[in-house]
């Protein structure tokens, strides 16, 4: 590293440690050494310190120990060095800074100062990034929807430039973290967060712009998050710091844009980030450092032209960004999916019980379709659209392709929601005949017409399904009588499809599919997806995988020939075992699809729910991601998740997709749904309808009422009382083990 930078970083590191130490001493004198602290919703303590050293900071006293030890690393190393056994060496000043910053932020939490609030606008920053959010994002990371992350530190020269940079990142689906401040071109101390807020840009996870906090120290939250990925998804152990850093460098495509003047603390924090393999591009005249020799991690670059800085960073980090966008007059990408359109901002709406509306994919012969044709059928369409308000609407998308199958209609249709929502100023909810769409006044003013709805569906259907769809044409109907007439036809088709889907069983097919997408984060994890068991993230079912394989035969979804059944009850097949042996990196030798007790499926990290054995109840509990309370297993979701993920088989614990709960193959070998003794309330509500149907099938109609939730029991004792009082079947079933 350049000498000037190194001495800046060293200076800041000392200063940061000193500042934190003073705060910490004060906190200890007020609250005592045993005062307990944890960041919200994480199983990884102070993740940076824990990941690097395996040292669990649980109290103020632990913070003192960690800080004292880290401090020594700025000097020659003493023999009794606490984490020398783990590190084998000392921390550099960048890492010491990150440790100090982490403790500093923890202290700010204790003092009620985090998440920070902007005094001028009352805007609340995100603060610490929870494990739950990390898991929510997991799937987008692996399926390529989100190619990387940018941490923007400081402020742009002016508001317009800030908006331009962020919009460019959003359109490339890059998640943006904001922190720190610097002077703008008028010499005013500000930040990109404030610049965006002043332009009424919506910030938050939904829009891919996450403001962590106002200061440079808050950048640590992004790094904390990155360092957890190898532990959450990769099955790597805390303290195995070399592996963790290598994972973050190889698999987490992050970079920093440092805007405005650099100060000592920015250099020191940057030095920490460089340890993790994240390069920085500055818009000031900094010494450029290229990776050389053994030091392949270092990389600082500069670009003064703000219209090129994003591109520069993408090149420096080696990101692969492929964006497919329909020709429309508004911005487009997943970052715009989360926008809401309130009534006041709405120009026109369709459906949502207000007008008849539906959307429908029809398979046609190749010669029946004129590719790319958009037709609008209705009386006075233009005048009615221009008047705004409400309008009936049918969107009928005809597709044809040599590899098209009827089974894929539903899959193409399900993407309609994303296709429309990803356009800025367009909003979509529901599907089929319960669809509801809105176009904002802004989007209307930008030139969005009815025809664009067709253009979006046609372009994106072809982009997303290029291997199965050769031709698309879209017809929009706007007269109520047409919409109602065609809706009857569509409804008959929906019904037919649902019937066929319900008839798809594991026995009725000879091929299952794998999903290997999560291997980019959890290298040994394989989801085995059968008609009656969807992937644990909930995003891929058997039909999705079948279509995905048609679309990309060398992609992440591969057919698995079931082969000879080895155990029909537990759900074990020769072909599946063989496939796993060669595709799980040796982690899985054999798998039983229908039990949690004996060689169950592995979990990556993005499971929608976790099932865990409750031995004393002779049953299982299921908790959904997003439930932050205690469970009768004595662990919160975040803690449970830490024991489940990483691509290992853990009898008694398993990650699953929500819909698996109501599958006939759910724990089939263990006794099925009768084993469920507890479910988080939100999950109960989500599955209620299908669950009741399943319970009827099992001849236990009121069974859902016999399952406890957090309003009934959060610990084992209360749970047992409840189960006894309702006569839960699990109590009298065969022992689970
Ligand atoms: Fe990951 Fe499994 Fe979902 Fe595929 S199905 S994305 S492997 S969790
Ligand atoms: Zn996953």
XYZ file of C-alpha atoms and ligand atoms in Angstrom:
746
model
C 0.000 0.000 0.000
C 1.137 3.507 -0.701
C 3.085 5.006 2.178
C 0.931 8.115 2.424
C -2.240 6.075 2.626
C -0.694 3.682 5.109
C 0.259 6.470 7.460
C -3.208 8.079 7.118
C -4.800 4.752 7.888
C -2.503 4.182 10.839
C -3.293 7.622 12.247
C -7.036 7.111 11.888
C -6.830 3.665 13.369
C -5.211 5.015 16.545
C -7.753 7.795 16.716
C -10.707 5.456 16.166
C -9.480 3.072 18.853
C -8.975 5.944 21.291
C -12.428 7.405 20.651
C -14.077 4.015 21.042
C -12.100 3.269 24.179
C -13.305 6.473 25.837
C -16.898 5.688 24.988
C -16.509 2.114 26.139
C -14.945 3.077 29.469
C -17.792 5.448 30.067
C -20.361 2.780 29.243
C -18.655 0.280 31.545
C -18.553 2.751 34.414
C -22.273 3.405 33.965
C -23.588 -0.062 33.195
C -20.908 -2.454 34.352
C -18.769 -4.984 32.481
C -21.516 -7.592 32.391
C -23.977 -5.462 30.465
C -25.180 -7.630 27.598
C -25.453 -6.407 24.013
C -26.406 -7.922 20.693
C -27.042 -6.283 17.343
C -30.655 -6.719 16.187
C -31.512 -10.121 14.708
C -28.158 -11.755 14.198
C -26.633 -15.008 15.352
C -23.126 -13.710 14.672
C -22.479 -11.422 17.651
C -20.277 -8.574 16.466
C -19.892 -10.177 13.041
C -16.582 -8.649 11.979
C -14.808 -9.530 15.208
C -16.547 -12.902 15.427
C -15.866 -13.842 11.801
C -12.213 -12.874 11.911
C -11.327 -14.264 15.333
C -14.188 -16.531 16.548
C -14.295 -14.344 19.665
C -17.915 -13.868 20.757
C -18.535 -10.371 22.008
C -21.565 -10.595 24.265
C -20.941 -7.959 26.936
C -19.269 -4.610 27.441
C -16.463 -6.523 29.133
C -15.991 -8.606 25.974
C -15.828 -5.399 23.967
C -13.057 -4.208 26.252
C -11.122 -7.446 25.773
C -11.544 -7.289 22.002
C -10.565 -3.662 21.749
C -7.530 -4.043 24.021
C -6.335 -6.968 21.977
C -6.954 -5.251 18.657
C -5.135 -2.194 19.957
C -2.012 -4.248 20.550
C -1.929 -5.051 16.871
C -1.023 -1.472 16.181
C 2.149 -2.246 18.164
C 4.469 -5.253 18.405
C 2.557 -8.408 19.290
C 2.651 -9.751 22.840
C 3.021 -13.500 23.418
C -0.362 -13.968 25.128
C -2.181 -12.435 22.182
C -5.809 -13.503 22.324
C -6.467 -14.362 18.712
C -3.010 -15.246 17.572
C -4.034 -18.914 17.561
C -6.741 -18.082 15.047
C -5.023 -15.506 12.978
C -1.480 -16.751 13.277
C -0.626 -13.134 12.771
C -1.851 -9.727 13.759
C -4.413 -7.449 12.192
C -3.404 -4.619 9.951
C -4.485 -1.111 10.812
C -7.469 -1.366 8.446
C -8.849 -4.395 10.253
C -8.173 -2.824 13.657
C -10.207 0.152 12.478
C -13.094 -2.093 11.501
C -13.011 -3.805 14.923
C -13.034 -0.419 16.656
C -15.832 0.828 14.423
C -17.896 -2.235 15.167
C -17.590 -1.686 18.904
C -18.226 2.015 18.425
C -21.471 1.298 16.577
C -22.495 -1.252 19.203
C -22.006 1.447 21.837
C -24.093 3.839 19.795
C -26.851 1.209 19.818
C -26.530 0.907 23.584
C -26.796 4.686 23.871
C -29.926 4.718 21.730
C -28.222 6.515 18.841
C -28.622 3.794 16.223
C -30.146 3.502 13.735
C -29.188 7.133 13.240
C -31.824 9.743 12.464
C -31.144 12.745 10.263
C -32.044 15.805 12.360
C -33.070 17.923 9.373
C -35.420 15.517 7.626
C -36.206 13.015 10.407
C -35.125 10.299 7.990
C -34.172 7.097 9.817
C -31.132 5.280 8.479
C -31.068 1.516 8.169
C -28.455 0.827 10.832
C -27.227 -2.737 11.309
C -28.220 -5.186 8.562
C -30.056 -8.164 10.049
C -29.529 -11.834 9.221
C -33.114 -11.958 7.958
C -32.526 -9.327 5.323
C -29.386 -11.117 4.282
C -31.302 -14.343 3.793
C -34.095 -12.560 1.935
C -31.557 -11.276 -0.524
C -29.774 -14.596 -0.883
C -31.847 -15.796 -3.771
C -31.429 -12.603 -5.778
C -27.699 -12.853 -5.386
C -27.499 -16.354 -6.717
C -29.921 -16.114 -9.586
C -28.075 -13.170 -11.036
C -30.808 -10.615 -10.455
C -28.365 -8.702 -8.308
C -24.880 -8.817 -9.760
C -23.146 -6.857 -7.022
C -23.033 -4.189 -4.332
C -21.718 -0.680 -4.267
C -20.856 1.228 -1.133
C -20.968 4.934 -1.830
C -19.098 6.943 0.755
C -19.367 10.733 0.838
C -21.298 13.144 -1.359
C -21.517 13.887 -5.076
C -20.625 17.399 -6.290
C -24.352 18.145 -6.603
C -27.790 16.533 -6.292
C -28.229 15.814 -9.981
C -24.957 13.889 -10.111
C -25.919 11.890 -7.025
C -29.218 10.916 -8.642
C -27.508 10.005 -11.917
C -24.942 7.748 -10.280
C -27.536 5.969 -8.169
C -29.986 5.560 -11.052
C -27.224 4.028 -13.148
C -26.464 1.529 -10.390
C -30.175 0.792 -9.916
C -30.656 0.133 -13.599
C -27.794 -2.342 -13.409
C -29.510 -3.987 -10.410
C -26.580 -3.226 -8.166
C -27.495 -2.848 -4.514
C -26.307 0.489 -3.160
C -25.195 1.197 0.402
C -24.758 4.812 1.466
C -22.649 6.184 4.285
C -20.283 8.993 5.187
C -20.229 12.584 4.091
C -18.038 15.054 2.254
C -18.206 18.521 0.788
C -20.177 19.160 -2.367
C -19.004 21.537 -5.081
C -20.202 24.528 -3.050
C -18.162 23.449 -0.067
C -21.215 22.346 1.905
C -20.809 19.207 4.031
C -23.452 16.739 2.863
C -23.965 13.136 1.754
C -25.444 11.182 -1.115
C -28.263 10.200 1.262
C -29.185 13.836 1.825
C -28.763 14.642 -1.839
C -31.183 11.860 -2.801
C -33.673 12.760 -0.089
C -33.726 16.339 -1.338
C -34.761 14.983 -4.748
C -37.539 12.841 -3.243
C -35.844 9.609 -4.232
C -37.337 6.663 -2.362
C -34.683 4.947 -0.243
C -34.867 1.434 1.187
C -34.322 -2.252 0.454
C -37.153 -2.270 -2.068
C -35.456 0.302 -4.239
C -31.944 -1.100 -3.781
C -30.702 2.088 -2.073
C -29.887 1.499 1.562
C -28.670 4.409 3.651
C -26.692 2.829 6.485
C -25.837 5.933 8.487
C -24.439 9.441 8.186
C -20.785 8.747 9.020
C -17.835 6.861 7.575
C -18.033 4.416 10.487
C -21.426 3.248 9.224
C -19.743 1.715 6.179
C -18.856 -1.075 8.590
C -22.455 -2.325 8.461
C -21.978 -3.234 4.802
C -18.712 -5.027 5.532
C -20.303 -6.798 8.498
C -22.945 -8.016 6.198
C -20.466 -9.213 3.578
C -18.386 -11.106 6.135
C -21.464 -12.975 7.345
C -22.188 -14.439 3.893
C -19.512 -17.159 4.102
C -20.841 -18.165 7.529
C -24.539 -17.998 6.581
C -24.370 -19.519 3.112
C -20.933 -21.033 2.744
C -20.867 -23.214 5.863
C -17.547 -21.616 6.831
C -16.564 -21.341 10.446
C -15.969 -18.173 12.406
C -12.258 -17.635 12.965
C -11.281 -19.322 9.726
C -10.492 -15.837 8.574
C -8.462 -16.746 5.513
C -11.360 -18.694 4.071
C -13.816 -15.972 4.997
C -11.781 -13.278 3.310
C -11.198 -15.410 0.255
C -14.914 -16.180 0.014
C -15.798 -12.513 0.252
C -13.285 -11.662 -2.431
C -14.318 -14.463 -4.802
C -18.072 -14.508 -4.336
C -19.219 -11.135 -3.128
C -18.978 -8.632 -5.902
C -18.658 -5.452 -3.932
C -16.866 -2.208 -4.591
C -16.722 1.262 -3.121
C -17.210 4.636 -4.722
C -15.522 7.230 -2.554
C -16.946 10.600 -3.544
C -15.386 13.840 -2.398
C -12.338 14.430 -0.282
C -10.677 11.503 1.409
C -9.804 11.796 5.071
C -7.803 9.543 7.372
C -10.775 7.538 8.587
C -11.966 6.891 5.039
C -8.520 5.540 4.172
C -8.440 3.375 7.269
C -11.935 1.979 6.641
C -11.014 1.498 3.001
C -7.906 -0.408 4.034
C -10.189 -2.747 5.976
C -12.457 -3.185 2.960
C -9.475 -3.894 0.738
C -8.623 -6.798 3.070
C -11.949 -8.274 2.013
C -11.140 -7.887 -1.654
C -13.255 -4.841 -2.406
C -11.664 -2.202 -4.591
C -12.421 1.486 -4.331
C -12.783 4.049 -7.075
C -12.398 7.675 -5.976
C -13.376 10.865 -7.781
C -10.397 12.734 -6.341
C -6.723 12.671 -7.151
C -5.663 9.694 -5.072
C -2.600 7.493 -5.536
C -3.677 4.608 -7.760
C -2.811 1.201 -6.368
C -3.040 -1.792 -8.624
C -2.962 -5.354 -7.484
C 0.599 -6.589 -7.807
C 2.489 -9.717 -6.808
C 1.226 -11.370 -3.647
C -0.885 -8.382 -2.699
C -3.665 -9.211 -5.132
C -6.205 -7.622 -2.824
C -5.203 -4.017 -3.071
C -6.927 -1.868 -5.565
C -7.587 1.838 -5.490
C -8.425 3.686 -8.644
C -9.689 7.089 -9.674
C -12.141 8.522 -12.189
C -12.978 12.204 -12.245
C -15.799 11.925 -14.753
C -18.970 11.056 -12.853
C -20.667 9.741 -15.956
C -17.951 7.095 -16.191
C -17.318 6.281 -12.553
C -19.880 3.470 -12.302
C -18.561 1.802 -15.430
C -15.019 2.146 -14.125
C -15.891 0.480 -10.833
C -17.679 -2.339 -12.648
C -14.560 -2.974 -14.706
C -12.234 -2.778 -11.743
C -14.319 -5.291 -9.799
C -14.941 -7.448 -12.874
C -18.738 -7.489 -12.572
C -20.819 -9.161 -15.210
C -23.831 -6.976 -15.804
C -26.392 -7.950 -18.378
C -29.469 -5.814 -18.433
C -32.350 -6.464 -20.713
C -34.772 -3.641 -20.907
C -37.846 -3.028 -23.031
C -37.962 0.110 -25.213
C -40.033 2.322 -22.921
C -39.679 5.936 -21.816
C -39.083 5.179 -18.107
C -36.292 3.466 -16.159
C -36.495 -0.296 -15.818
C -35.080 -2.924 -13.451
C -35.799 -4.843 -10.224
C -34.790 -1.793 -8.204
C -38.026 -0.155 -9.319
C -40.153 -3.149 -8.399
C -40.719 -2.049 -4.841
C -42.185 1.370 -5.594
C -45.691 1.997 -4.459
C -48.090 4.247 -6.323
C -50.442 5.985 -3.955
C -53.867 7.100 -5.043
C -52.786 10.753 -5.277
C -49.896 9.847 -7.564
C -51.935 7.519 -9.738
C -52.987 8.388 -13.244
C -54.966 5.292 -14.177
C -55.683 1.846 -12.774
C -56.940 -1.494 -14.062
C -58.556 -4.352 -12.142
C -58.252 -4.612 -8.380
C -62.033 -5.214 -8.055
C -62.579 -1.789 -9.582
C -62.832 -2.875 -13.192
C -62.754 -6.312 -14.798
C -59.183 -7.216 -15.743
C -57.065 -10.300 -16.270
C -53.893 -11.501 -17.922
C -53.395 -14.688 -19.805
C -50.753 -16.581 -21.792
C -51.972 -18.703 -24.705
C -49.858 -21.152 -26.650
C -50.298 -20.857 -30.415
C -48.778 -22.350 -33.528
C -45.795 -20.505 -34.974
C -47.705 -19.463 -38.109
C -50.581 -18.046 -36.092
C -48.444 -15.305 -34.590
C -46.884 -12.140 -35.929
C -43.853 -11.628 -33.745
C -43.762 -8.399 -31.768
C -47.218 -7.256 -32.829
C -49.151 -5.258 -30.248
C -52.881 -4.784 -30.893
C -55.301 -2.723 -28.861
C -58.985 -3.492 -29.302
C -61.653 -1.174 -27.917
C -63.796 1.854 -28.569
C -62.304 5.345 -28.130
C -59.270 3.777 -26.524
C -57.000 6.762 -26.752
C -59.495 9.257 -25.374
C -60.453 6.927 -22.528
C -56.825 6.325 -21.598
C -55.998 10.025 -21.671
C -58.898 10.732 -19.332
C -57.235 8.577 -16.674
C -59.109 7.047 -13.737
C -60.129 3.439 -14.241
C -60.385 1.132 -17.189
C -61.181 -2.524 -17.888
C -58.226 -4.401 -19.349
C -57.364 -7.826 -20.676
C -53.763 -8.575 -21.567
C -53.605 -11.634 -23.763
C -50.106 -12.789 -24.618
C -49.858 -15.343 -27.394
C -46.623 -17.288 -27.558
C -45.258 -19.861 -29.948
C -42.033 -21.791 -30.066
C -40.724 -25.122 -31.159
C -39.863 -25.995 -27.562
C -42.944 -24.368 -26.035
C -45.126 -26.638 -23.884
C -48.518 -25.909 -22.297
C -46.885 -26.461 -18.919
C -44.780 -23.364 -19.367
C -47.758 -21.016 -19.761
C -48.146 -20.585 -16.022
C -44.443 -19.878 -15.615
C -44.403 -17.212 -18.292
C -47.542 -15.713 -16.814
C -46.049 -15.552 -13.348
C -43.314 -13.276 -14.668
C -45.890 -10.711 -15.811
C -45.872 -9.313 -12.312
C -42.150 -8.576 -12.464
C -42.257 -7.462 -16.085
C -44.663 -4.641 -15.277
C -43.438 -3.803 -11.789
C -39.871 -3.286 -12.891
C -40.880 -0.272 -14.935
C -40.552 2.934 -12.990
C -43.989 4.371 -12.290
C -45.842 1.148 -13.105
C -47.262 -1.040 -10.392
C -48.666 -4.551 -10.503
C -50.272 -6.826 -7.958
C -51.927 -10.238 -8.096
C -52.188 -12.391 -11.182
C -54.674 -13.991 -13.538
C -58.172 -12.541 -12.963
C -57.305 -10.858 -9.665
C -54.704 -8.612 -11.214
C -54.432 -4.929 -10.250
C -52.260 -2.429 -12.098
C -51.540 1.261 -11.758
C -49.721 3.810 -13.895
C -48.398 6.874 -12.083
C -48.926 10.455 -13.208
C -45.177 10.762 -13.590
C -44.973 7.721 -15.871
C -47.892 9.051 -17.921
C -46.123 12.394 -18.274
C -42.957 10.572 -19.262
C -44.912 9.128 -22.157
C -46.128 5.707 -21.020
C -49.068 4.580 -23.142
C -51.306 1.519 -23.094
C -49.268 0.091 -25.916
C -46.218 0.098 -23.643
C -47.904 -2.475 -21.406
C -47.957 -4.773 -24.414
C -44.418 -3.850 -25.428
C -43.124 -4.631 -21.946
C -44.801 -8.039 -21.864
C -43.676 -8.941 -25.374
C -40.061 -7.840 -24.919
C -39.545 -9.310 -21.484
C -41.282 -12.589 -22.290
C -38.896 -13.041 -25.187
C -35.883 -11.961 -23.155
C -36.612 -14.207 -20.224
C -37.773 -17.212 -22.206
C -35.731 -16.921 -25.354
C -35.142 -20.655 -25.641
C -38.794 -21.647 -25.490
C -40.551 -18.657 -26.972
C -39.742 -17.848 -30.586
C -42.642 -15.498 -31.225
C -44.853 -13.333 -29.039
C -47.788 -11.136 -29.814
C -49.890 -9.182 -27.378
C -53.519 -8.106 -27.614
C -55.049 -5.666 -25.170
C -58.828 -5.465 -24.805
C -60.351 -2.420 -23.159
C -64.115 -2.813 -23.666
C -65.835 -4.386 -20.719
C -67.865 -6.827 -22.811
C -64.721 -8.181 -24.516
C -62.877 -8.452 -21.248
C -65.713 -10.354 -19.590
C -66.198 -12.700 -22.531
C -62.514 -13.604 -22.781
C -62.196 -13.850 -19.043
C -64.563 -16.831 -19.037
C -62.357 -18.549 -21.551
C -59.226 -17.752 -19.538
C -60.814 -18.993 -16.313
C -61.566 -22.356 -17.880
C -57.899 -22.594 -18.853
C -56.644 -21.593 -15.406
C -58.778 -24.369 -13.954
C -57.432 -26.921 -16.367
C -53.865 -25.940 -15.506
C -54.484 -26.154 -11.772
C -55.946 -29.604 -12.166
C -52.953 -30.823 -14.088
C -50.608 -29.354 -11.494
C -52.456 -31.032 -8.641
C -52.138 -34.328 -10.488
C -48.373 -34.055 -10.705
C -46.935 -36.359 -8.076
C -43.457 -37.662 -7.384
C -44.638 -41.081 -8.557
C -46.049 -39.743 -11.814
C -42.690 -38.581 -13.184
C -39.389 -40.339 -13.720
C -37.286 -37.207 -13.606
C -36.634 -34.810 -10.748
C -34.586 -31.646 -11.111
C -31.675 -30.222 -9.238
C -31.155 -26.591 -8.438
C -27.523 -25.654 -8.143
C -27.966 -21.903 -8.163
C -27.055 -21.507 -4.527
C -23.745 -23.247 -5.073
C -22.265 -19.886 -5.882
C -22.740 -19.130 -2.182
C -23.155 -22.557 -0.608
C -20.764 -24.687 -2.685
C -21.957 -28.086 -1.481
C -25.711 -27.434 -1.444
C -28.059 -29.051 -3.942
C -31.828 -28.603 -3.878
C -33.511 -31.759 -5.165
C -36.837 -30.613 -6.547
C -39.666 -33.036 -7.170
C -43.260 -32.334 -8.177
C -44.256 -32.503 -4.531
C -41.284 -30.694 -3.021
C -40.232 -27.261 -4.157
C -36.862 -25.629 -3.572
C -36.310 -24.319 -0.085
C -36.209 -20.687 -1.174
C -39.748 -21.084 -2.495
C -38.796 -19.659 -5.880
C -38.413 -22.881 -7.876
C -40.844 -25.723 -8.241
C -40.542 -28.756 -10.475
C -42.177 -27.056 -13.462
C -39.954 -23.996 -13.085
C -36.905 -26.228 -13.154
C -38.200 -28.131 -16.147
C -38.667 -24.857 -18.026
C -35.333 -23.501 -16.826
C -33.604 -26.590 -18.147
C -35.259 -26.138 -21.546
C -34.192 -22.505 -21.561
C -30.614 -23.158 -20.539
C -29.564 -26.808 -20.772
C -26.214 -26.114 -19.119
C -27.668 -23.876 -16.406
C -28.377 -24.347 -12.723
C -31.311 -26.740 -13.107
C -30.433 -30.215 -14.284
C -32.646 -33.259 -14.741
C -32.060 -36.125 -12.336
C -33.265 -39.499 -13.526
C -34.823 -41.000 -10.385
C -33.654 -44.507 -11.141
C -34.487 -47.463 -8.907
C -36.359 -46.693 -5.680
C -34.229 -47.670 -2.682
C -36.786 -46.642 -0.067
C -40.242 -45.593 -1.216
C -41.360 -44.433 2.228
C -38.383 -42.252 3.036
C -38.086 -41.098 -0.558
C -34.718 -42.405 -1.648
C -33.693 -43.256 -5.218
C -30.545 -44.606 -6.738
C -30.377 -41.918 -9.405
C -30.762 -39.119 -6.876
C -28.015 -40.515 -4.660
C -25.667 -40.874 -7.595
C -26.377 -37.362 -8.729
C -25.701 -35.953 -5.273
C -22.477 -37.879 -4.877
C -21.038 -36.187 -7.912
C -22.624 -32.743 -7.477
C -22.414 -31.930 -3.788
C -18.656 -31.782 -3.600
C -18.711 -34.954 -1.519
C -20.969 -33.463 1.157
C -23.964 -35.703 0.527
C -23.801 -39.450 -0.102
C -27.454 -40.238 0.196
C -30.678 -38.324 0.625
C -34.176 -39.053 1.871
C -36.684 -36.581 0.526
C -39.501 -37.447 2.930
C -37.923 -37.376 6.363
C -36.148 -34.930 8.607
C -34.551 -37.631 10.768
C -32.359 -39.615 8.431
C -30.115 -37.993 5.792
C -32.477 -35.085 5.164
C -31.981 -32.457 2.489
C -29.236 -29.922 3.062
C -29.910 -26.203 3.346
C -28.046 -23.294 1.830
C -29.167 -20.180 3.627
C -32.190 -18.758 1.870
C -34.867 -21.124 3.201
C -38.304 -19.598 3.684
C -38.899 -21.683 6.807
C -37.022 -23.896 9.211
C -38.416 -27.130 10.606
C -36.900 -28.244 13.867
C -37.490 -31.306 15.955
C -39.079 -30.729 19.380
C -38.042 -33.987 21.049
C -40.253 -33.641 24.139
C -43.315 -33.088 21.955
C -42.481 -35.984 19.650
C -43.072 -33.554 16.803
C -41.705 -30.596 14.904
C -42.082 -26.845 14.824
C -41.921 -24.635 11.744
C -40.846 -21.015 11.839
C -40.820 -18.645 8.894
C -38.085 -16.210 7.985
C -39.177 -12.850 9.263
C -40.476 -14.113 12.607
C -38.162 -12.468 15.098
C -39.521 -13.850 18.363
C -38.598 -16.892 20.441
C -39.603 -20.416 19.447
C -40.252 -23.471 21.616
C -36.966 -24.922 20.361
C -35.357 -22.312 22.614
C -33.863 -20.479 19.648
C -34.899 -17.594 17.454
C -35.017 -17.990 13.682
C -31.601 -16.348 13.301
C -29.931 -18.758 15.714
C -31.687 -21.786 14.270
C -30.680 -20.661 10.795
C -27.059 -20.625 11.865
C -27.284 -24.331 12.693
C -29.199 -25.307 9.548
C -27.407 -23.582 6.681
C -24.157 -24.104 4.877
C -24.982 -27.177 2.819
C -24.734 -29.847 5.518
C -27.198 -32.532 6.533
C -28.469 -31.900 10.048
C -30.966 -34.558 11.151
C -33.721 -32.870 13.128
C -33.307 -29.560 11.306
C -34.156 -28.575 7.779
C -34.814 -25.508 5.651
C -37.932 -25.673 3.452
C -40.105 -23.579 1.153
C -43.464 -22.465 2.552
C -45.508 -24.521 0.110
C -43.858 -27.769 1.143
C -45.831 -27.612 4.407
C -49.019 -28.542 2.567
C -47.470 -31.179 0.320
C -48.586 -34.777 0.739
C -44.905 -35.655 0.917
C -44.202 -33.326 3.844
C -42.316 -35.510 6.373
C -44.211 -38.410 4.855
C -41.953 -41.004 6.472
C -42.193 -39.313 9.874
C -45.982 -39.192 9.974
C -46.721 -36.117 7.860
C -48.444 -32.941 8.999
C -49.647 -34.611 12.201
C -46.124 -34.064 13.519
C -46.506 -30.287 13.446
C -46.914 -29.009 16.981
C -46.025 -25.328 16.517
C -45.963 -22.834 13.654
C -45.350 -19.115 13.721
C -48.677 -17.323 13.398
C -47.824 -15.577 10.180
C -46.973 -18.918 8.588
C -50.215 -20.447 9.828
C -52.126 -17.653 8.158
C -50.206 -17.976 4.929
C -50.875 -21.684 4.510
C -54.303 -21.795 6.182
C -56.450 -22.509 3.139
C -54.327 -25.300 1.679
C -53.526 -26.633 5.111
C -57.195 -27.075 5.967
C -57.700 -28.987 2.742
C -54.751 -31.241 3.628
C -56.059 -31.765 7.145
C -59.455 -32.765 5.731
C -57.703 -35.301 3.537
C -56.001 -36.754 6.604
C -59.315 -36.875 8.424
C -58.249 -34.318 11.037
C -60.329 -31.341 9.998
C -59.723 -29.010 12.935
C -56.028 -29.820 13.082
C -54.746 -26.298 12.448
C -56.315 -25.269 15.772
C -54.290 -27.920 17.560
C -51.046 -26.405 16.360
C -49.627 -23.836 18.755
C -48.140 -20.502 17.718
C -46.356 -17.693 19.531
C -49.586 -16.360 20.986
C -50.028 -19.718 22.712
C -46.486 -20.763 23.579
C -42.976 -19.467 23.137
C -41.356 -22.092 25.295
C -41.437 -25.813 25.598
C -43.311 -25.959 28.885
C -46.314 -23.935 27.716
C -46.253 -25.822 24.436
C -46.505 -29.174 26.198
C -49.408 -27.937 28.326
C -51.236 -26.775 25.242
C -50.609 -29.988 23.286
C -51.911 -32.045 26.179
C -54.984 -29.831 26.528
C -55.982 -30.220 22.872
C -55.006 -33.881 22.631
C -52.446 -33.315 19.874
C -51.901 -36.509 17.829
C -48.079 -36.260 17.982
C -48.191 -37.129 21.676
C -49.430 -40.616 20.917
C -47.601 -41.289 17.661
C -44.561 -43.578 17.339
C -41.388 -42.039 18.712
C -39.609 -39.952 16.103
C -36.208 -41.392 16.988
Fe -31.085 -22.004 -4.077
Fe -32.551 -24.220 -3.829
Fe -33.718 -21.895 -4.389
Fe -32.201 -23.136 -6.187
S -34.138 -23.866 -5.332
S -32.195 -20.979 -5.713
S -30.616 -24.030 -4.879
S -32.616 -22.445 -2.523
Zn -30.098 -20.738 -1.261
